[in-house]
mmCIF file of C-alpha atoms in Angstrom:
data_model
loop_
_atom_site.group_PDB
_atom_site.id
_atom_site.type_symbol
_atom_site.label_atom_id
_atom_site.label_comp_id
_atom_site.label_asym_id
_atom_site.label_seq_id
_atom_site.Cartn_x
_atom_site.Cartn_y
_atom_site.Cartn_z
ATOM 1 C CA UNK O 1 -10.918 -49.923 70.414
ATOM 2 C CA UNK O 2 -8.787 -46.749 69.336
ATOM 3 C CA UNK O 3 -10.987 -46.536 66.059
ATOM 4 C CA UNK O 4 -14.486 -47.358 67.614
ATOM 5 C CA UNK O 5 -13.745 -44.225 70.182
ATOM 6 C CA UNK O 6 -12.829 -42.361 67.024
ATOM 7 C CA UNK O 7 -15.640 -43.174 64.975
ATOM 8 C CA UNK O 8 -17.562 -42.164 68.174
ATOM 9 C CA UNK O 9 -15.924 -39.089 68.196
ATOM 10 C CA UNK O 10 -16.416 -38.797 64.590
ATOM 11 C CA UNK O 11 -20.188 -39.272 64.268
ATOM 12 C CA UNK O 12 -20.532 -37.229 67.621
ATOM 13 C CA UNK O 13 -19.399 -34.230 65.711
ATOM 14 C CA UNK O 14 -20.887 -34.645 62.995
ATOM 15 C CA UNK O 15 -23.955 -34.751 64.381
ATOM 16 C CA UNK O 16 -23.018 -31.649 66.458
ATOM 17 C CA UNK O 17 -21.739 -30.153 62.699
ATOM 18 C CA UNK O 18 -25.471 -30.940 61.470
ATOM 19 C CA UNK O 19 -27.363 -29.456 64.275
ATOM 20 C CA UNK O 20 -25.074 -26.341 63.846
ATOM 21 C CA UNK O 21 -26.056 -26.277 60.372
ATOM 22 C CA UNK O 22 -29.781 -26.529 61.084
ATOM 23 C CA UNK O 23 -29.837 -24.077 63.664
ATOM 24 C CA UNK O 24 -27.416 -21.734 60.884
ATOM 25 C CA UNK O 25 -30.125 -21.733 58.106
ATOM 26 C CA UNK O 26 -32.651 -21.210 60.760
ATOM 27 C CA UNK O 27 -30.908 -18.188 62.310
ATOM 28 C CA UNK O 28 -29.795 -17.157 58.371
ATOM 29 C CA UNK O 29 -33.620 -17.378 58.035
ATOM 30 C CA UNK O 30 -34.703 -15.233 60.898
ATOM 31 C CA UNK O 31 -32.272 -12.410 60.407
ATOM 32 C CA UNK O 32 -33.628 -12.522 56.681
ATOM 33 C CA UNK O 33 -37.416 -11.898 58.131
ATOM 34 C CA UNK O 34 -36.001 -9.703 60.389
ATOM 35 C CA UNK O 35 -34.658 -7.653 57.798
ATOM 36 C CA UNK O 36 -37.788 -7.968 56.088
ATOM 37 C CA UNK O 37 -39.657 -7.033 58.647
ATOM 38 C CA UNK O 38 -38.052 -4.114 59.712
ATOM 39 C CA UNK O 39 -37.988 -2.875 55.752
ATOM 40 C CA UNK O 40 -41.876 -3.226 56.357
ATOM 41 C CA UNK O 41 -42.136 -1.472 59.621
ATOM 42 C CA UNK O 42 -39.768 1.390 58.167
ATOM 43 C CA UNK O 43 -42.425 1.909 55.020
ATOM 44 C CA UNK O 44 -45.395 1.358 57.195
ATOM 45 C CA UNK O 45 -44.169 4.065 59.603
ATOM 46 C CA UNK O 46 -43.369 6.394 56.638
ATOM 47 C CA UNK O 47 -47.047 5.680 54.787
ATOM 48 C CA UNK O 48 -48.404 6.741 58.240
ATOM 49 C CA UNK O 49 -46.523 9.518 58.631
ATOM 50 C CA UNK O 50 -47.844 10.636 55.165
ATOM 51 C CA UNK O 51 -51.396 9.986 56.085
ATOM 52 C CA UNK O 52 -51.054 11.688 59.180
ATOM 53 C CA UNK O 53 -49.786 14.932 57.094
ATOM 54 C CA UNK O 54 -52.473 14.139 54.331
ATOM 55 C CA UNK O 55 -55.412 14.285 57.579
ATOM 56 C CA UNK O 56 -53.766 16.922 58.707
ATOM 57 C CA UNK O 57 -54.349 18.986 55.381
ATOM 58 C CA UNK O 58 -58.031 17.596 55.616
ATOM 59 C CA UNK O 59 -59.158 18.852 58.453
ATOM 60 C CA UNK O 60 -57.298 22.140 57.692
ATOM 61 C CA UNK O 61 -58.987 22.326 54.746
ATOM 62 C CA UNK O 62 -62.616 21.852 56.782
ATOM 63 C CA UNK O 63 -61.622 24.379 59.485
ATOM 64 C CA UNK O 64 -64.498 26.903 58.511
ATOM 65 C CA UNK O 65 -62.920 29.924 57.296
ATOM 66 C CA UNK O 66 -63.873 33.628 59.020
ATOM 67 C CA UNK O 67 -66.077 34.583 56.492
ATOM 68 C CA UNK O 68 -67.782 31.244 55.582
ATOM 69 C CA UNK O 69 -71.746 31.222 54.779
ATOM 70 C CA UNK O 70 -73.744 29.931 57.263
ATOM 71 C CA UNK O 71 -75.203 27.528 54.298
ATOM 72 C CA UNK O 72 -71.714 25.785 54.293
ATOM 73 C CA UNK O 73 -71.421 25.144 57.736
ATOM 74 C CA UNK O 74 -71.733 20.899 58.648
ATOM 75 C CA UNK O 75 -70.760 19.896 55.248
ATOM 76 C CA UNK O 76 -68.164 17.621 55.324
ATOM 77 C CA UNK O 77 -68.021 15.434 51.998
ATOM 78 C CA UNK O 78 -68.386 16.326 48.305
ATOM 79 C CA UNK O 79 -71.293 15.011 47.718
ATOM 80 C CA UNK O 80 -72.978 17.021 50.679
ATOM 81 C CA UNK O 81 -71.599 20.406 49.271
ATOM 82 C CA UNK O 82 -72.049 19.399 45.615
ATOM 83 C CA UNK O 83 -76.100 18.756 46.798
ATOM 84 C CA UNK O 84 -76.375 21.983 48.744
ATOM 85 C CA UNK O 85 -74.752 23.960 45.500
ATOM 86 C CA UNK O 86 -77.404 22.886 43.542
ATOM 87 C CA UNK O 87 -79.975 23.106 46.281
ATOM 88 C CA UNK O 88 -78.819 27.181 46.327
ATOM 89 C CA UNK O 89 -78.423 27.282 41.957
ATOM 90 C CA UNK O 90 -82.095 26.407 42.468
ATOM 91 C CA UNK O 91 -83.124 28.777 44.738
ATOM 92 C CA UNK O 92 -81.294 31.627 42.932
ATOM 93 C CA UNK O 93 -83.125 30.079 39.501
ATOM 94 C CA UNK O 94 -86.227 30.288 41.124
ATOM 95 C CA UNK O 95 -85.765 34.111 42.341
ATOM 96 C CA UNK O 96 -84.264 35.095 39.225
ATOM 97 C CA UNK O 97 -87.777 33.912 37.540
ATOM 98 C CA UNK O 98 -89.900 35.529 39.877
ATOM 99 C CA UNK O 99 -87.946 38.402 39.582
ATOM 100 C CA UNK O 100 -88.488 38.371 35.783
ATOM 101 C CA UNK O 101 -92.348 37.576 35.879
ATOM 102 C CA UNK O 102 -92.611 40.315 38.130
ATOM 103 C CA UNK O 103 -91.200 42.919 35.733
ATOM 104 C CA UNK O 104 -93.467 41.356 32.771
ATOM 105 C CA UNK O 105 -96.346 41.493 35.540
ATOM 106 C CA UNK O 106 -95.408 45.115 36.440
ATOM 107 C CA UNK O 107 -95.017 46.188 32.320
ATOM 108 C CA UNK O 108 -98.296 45.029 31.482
ATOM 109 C CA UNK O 109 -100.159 47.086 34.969
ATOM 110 C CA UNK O 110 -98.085 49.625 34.088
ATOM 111 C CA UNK O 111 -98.883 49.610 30.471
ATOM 112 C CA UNK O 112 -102.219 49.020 29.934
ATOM 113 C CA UNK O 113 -102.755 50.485 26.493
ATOM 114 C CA UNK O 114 -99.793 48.277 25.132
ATOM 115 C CA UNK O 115 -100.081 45.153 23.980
ATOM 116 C CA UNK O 116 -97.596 43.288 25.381
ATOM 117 C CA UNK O 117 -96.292 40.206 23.528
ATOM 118 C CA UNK O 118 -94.677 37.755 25.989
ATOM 119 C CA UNK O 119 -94.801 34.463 23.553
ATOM 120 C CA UNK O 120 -91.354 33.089 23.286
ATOM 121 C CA UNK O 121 -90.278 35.570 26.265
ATOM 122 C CA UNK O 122 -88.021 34.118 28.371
ATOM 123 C CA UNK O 123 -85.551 34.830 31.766
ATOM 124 C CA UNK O 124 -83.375 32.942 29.864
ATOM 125 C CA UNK O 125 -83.236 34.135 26.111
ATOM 126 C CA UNK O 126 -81.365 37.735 25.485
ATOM 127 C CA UNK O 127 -81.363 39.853 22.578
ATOM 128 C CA UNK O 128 -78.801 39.691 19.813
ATOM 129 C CA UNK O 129 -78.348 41.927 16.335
ATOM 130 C CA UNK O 130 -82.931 42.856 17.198
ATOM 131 C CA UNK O 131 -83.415 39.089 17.844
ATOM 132 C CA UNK O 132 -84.587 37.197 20.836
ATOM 133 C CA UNK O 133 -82.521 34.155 20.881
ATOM 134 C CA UNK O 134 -81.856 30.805 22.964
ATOM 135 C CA UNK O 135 -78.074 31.230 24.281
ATOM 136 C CA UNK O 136 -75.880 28.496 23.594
ATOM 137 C CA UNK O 137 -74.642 27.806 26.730
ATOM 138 C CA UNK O 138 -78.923 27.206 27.430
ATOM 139 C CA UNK O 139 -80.077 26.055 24.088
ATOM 140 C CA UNK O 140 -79.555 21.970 25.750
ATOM 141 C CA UNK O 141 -81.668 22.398 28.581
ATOM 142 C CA UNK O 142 -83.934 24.836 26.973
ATOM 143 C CA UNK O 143 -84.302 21.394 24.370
ATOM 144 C CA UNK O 144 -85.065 19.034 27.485
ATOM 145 C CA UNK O 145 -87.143 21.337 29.099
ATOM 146 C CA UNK O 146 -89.474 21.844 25.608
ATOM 147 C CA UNK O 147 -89.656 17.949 25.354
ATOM 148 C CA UNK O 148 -90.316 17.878 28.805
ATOM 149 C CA UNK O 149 -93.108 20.023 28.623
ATOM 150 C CA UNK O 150 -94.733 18.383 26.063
ATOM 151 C CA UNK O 151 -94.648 14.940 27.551
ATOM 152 C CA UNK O 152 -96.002 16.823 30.417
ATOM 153 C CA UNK O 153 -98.963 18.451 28.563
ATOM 154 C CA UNK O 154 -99.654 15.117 27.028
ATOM 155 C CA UNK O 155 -99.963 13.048 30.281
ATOM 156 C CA UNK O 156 -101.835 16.075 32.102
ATOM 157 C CA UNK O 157 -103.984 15.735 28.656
ATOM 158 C CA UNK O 158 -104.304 11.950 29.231
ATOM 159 C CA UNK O 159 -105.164 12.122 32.252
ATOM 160 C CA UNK O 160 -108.011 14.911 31.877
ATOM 161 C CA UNK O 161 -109.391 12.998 29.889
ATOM 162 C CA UNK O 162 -109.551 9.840 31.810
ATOM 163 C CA UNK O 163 -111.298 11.844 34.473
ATOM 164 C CA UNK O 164 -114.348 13.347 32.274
ATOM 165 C CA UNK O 165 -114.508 10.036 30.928
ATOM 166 C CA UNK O 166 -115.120 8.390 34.709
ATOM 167 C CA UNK O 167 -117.129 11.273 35.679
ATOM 168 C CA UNK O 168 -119.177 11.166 32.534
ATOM 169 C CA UNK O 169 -118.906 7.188 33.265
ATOM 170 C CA UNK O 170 -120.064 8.011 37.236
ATOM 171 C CA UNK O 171 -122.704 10.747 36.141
ATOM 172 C CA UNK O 172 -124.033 8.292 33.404
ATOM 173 C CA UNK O 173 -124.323 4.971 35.617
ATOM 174 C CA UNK O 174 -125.658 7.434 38.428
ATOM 175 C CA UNK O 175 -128.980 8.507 35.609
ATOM 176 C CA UNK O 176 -129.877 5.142 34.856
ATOM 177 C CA UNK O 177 -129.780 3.946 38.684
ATOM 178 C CA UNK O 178 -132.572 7.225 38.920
ATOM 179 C CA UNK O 179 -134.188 6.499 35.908
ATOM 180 C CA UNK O 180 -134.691 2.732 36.740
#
């Protein structure tokens, strides 16, 4: 009876030994996702303390300075101010050609007994050693814009003549509906 009460005894703590256990590698577990988790939270607090300095410098850098251009004013990604530079290159293109046909337009009133040559003139050619010439820095575009301009005379030449050929066409079919 002394060794059943024993081997009660016995198995009750090891059972008791076996829960311990369990609830050890449980606990071992949690403190080693706790640990984990607080490694995370520490990063994640220091990547948003980085981003809050980065936005910080952002909107710094958007604050409109005192002497900003009115032009400037609302833009607030790249490719807004990279559209609105070459919205203004444009416009100072365009003025810098009407400024230039206007001096060729005010040579030739204000010569009238010179023949002015203005094939091959250009707003964007200069002179070099008593030669107009294409810069390099334009001779690309100045390429693209020849090719251009051919493929352009040839489909405004196309198309003139598809429209004396339907008006001929109209004119013709209108004669015989008289003439019947």
């Amino acid at each position: 009876a002394k060794n059943e009460k024993l081997r009660a005894e016995v198995t009750k703590v090891e059972n008791a030994f076996s829960d311990y256990r369990e609830k050890h590698e449980i606990r071992v577990g949690l403190v080693t996702e706790l640990g984990q988790k607080t490694t995370k939270i520490a990063r994640l607090t220091e990547d948003m303390k980085k981003l809050r300095e980065e936005l910080g410098a952002l909107q710094l850098s958007m604050t409109p300075v005192e002497d900003e251009p009115e032009a400037a004013h609302g833009l607030s990604t790249r490719a807004e101010l990279v559209k609105k530079i070459r919205v203004l290159g444009q416009d100072v293109l365009d003025g810098v050609k009407f400024g230039f046909d206007n001096i060729v337009d005010q040579l030739k009133v204000l010569n009238p007994k010179v023949e002015l040559n203005t094939e091959g003139l250009s707003m964007l050619k200069r002179v070099e050693n008593g030669q107009v010439v294409i810069p390099t820095e334009y001779a690309k575009w100045w390429r693209r814009k020849k090719k251009m301009s051919k493929r352009m005379a040839r489909t405004r030449a196309r198309a003139t003549a598809k429209m004396v050929s339907n008006l001929f066409y109209s004119q013709n079919v209108g004669l015989r509906a008289i003439t019947i």
